[in-house]
Amino acid sequence: MNQVFQEAEDWLTKMNLQDVGTLNRLVREDRMQEIILVAEALHEQSIAYIARTISDRLRDRGMRIVLIAGPSSSGKTTFSKAPLDSTLGAWSASIHAGNG
């Protein structure tokens, strides 16, 4: 869990958001689009890292299954079909999303 908080802190630092006051100022200055773009870029980097890790394990260790877990309506299927699927490339044929 500490890693999650550290990543969030790193993202806030990269986006120059030290506190809620800074966020409020950026909203007033109509600069939210740049915050959104930076957040999306950081998210894409995270997805690329996850996809590389999965790809490496598929290739090197013969991993046979990838599980994506989360609460209802949290984006599991969307994640498996769009960002992860496109990032994995050749391995994408082995991705199957299911409900359950």
PDB file of N, CA, C and O in Angstrom, residues 10 43 68 75 81:
ATOM      1  N   ASP A  10       4.405  11.044  -6.075  1.00  0.00           N
ATOM      2  CA  ASP A  10       5.277  11.336  -7.219  1.00  0.00           C
ATOM      3  C   ASP A  10       4.493  12.007  -8.343  1.00  0.00           C
ATOM      4  O   ASP A  10       4.968  12.954  -8.967  1.00  0.00           O
ATOM      5  N   HIS A  43      -0.463   7.917 -16.542  1.00  0.00           N
ATOM      6  CA  HIS A  43      -1.257   6.687 -16.541  1.00  0.00           C
ATOM      7  C   HIS A  43      -0.822   5.772 -17.681  1.00  0.00           C
ATOM      8  O   HIS A  43      -0.692   4.557 -17.488  1.00  0.00           O
ATOM      9  N   ILE A  68      -7.296  -9.731 -13.769  1.00  0.00           N
ATOM     10  CA  ILE A  68      -7.516  -8.308 -13.510  1.00  0.00           C
ATOM     11  C   ILE A  68      -8.671  -8.233 -12.523  1.00  0.00           C
ATOM     12  O   ILE A  68      -9.775  -8.674 -12.832  1.00  0.00           O
ATOM     13  N   GLY A  75     -13.654  -0.604 -14.397  1.00  0.00           N
ATOM     14  CA  GLY A  75     -12.948  -0.500 -15.661  1.00  0.00           C
ATOM     15  C   GLY A  75     -12.098  -1.701 -16.030  1.00  0.00           C
ATOM     16  O   GLY A  75     -11.219  -1.607 -16.885  1.00  0.00           O
ATOM     17  N   LYS A  81      -9.357  -4.553 -22.733  1.00  0.00           N
ATOM     18  CA  LYS A  81      -9.642  -4.489 -24.170  1.00  0.00           C
ATOM     19  C   LYS A  81      -8.960  -3.323 -24.869  1.00  0.00           C
ATOM     20  O   LYS A  81      -8.654  -3.433 -26.044  1.00  0.00           O
TER      21      LYS A  81
END
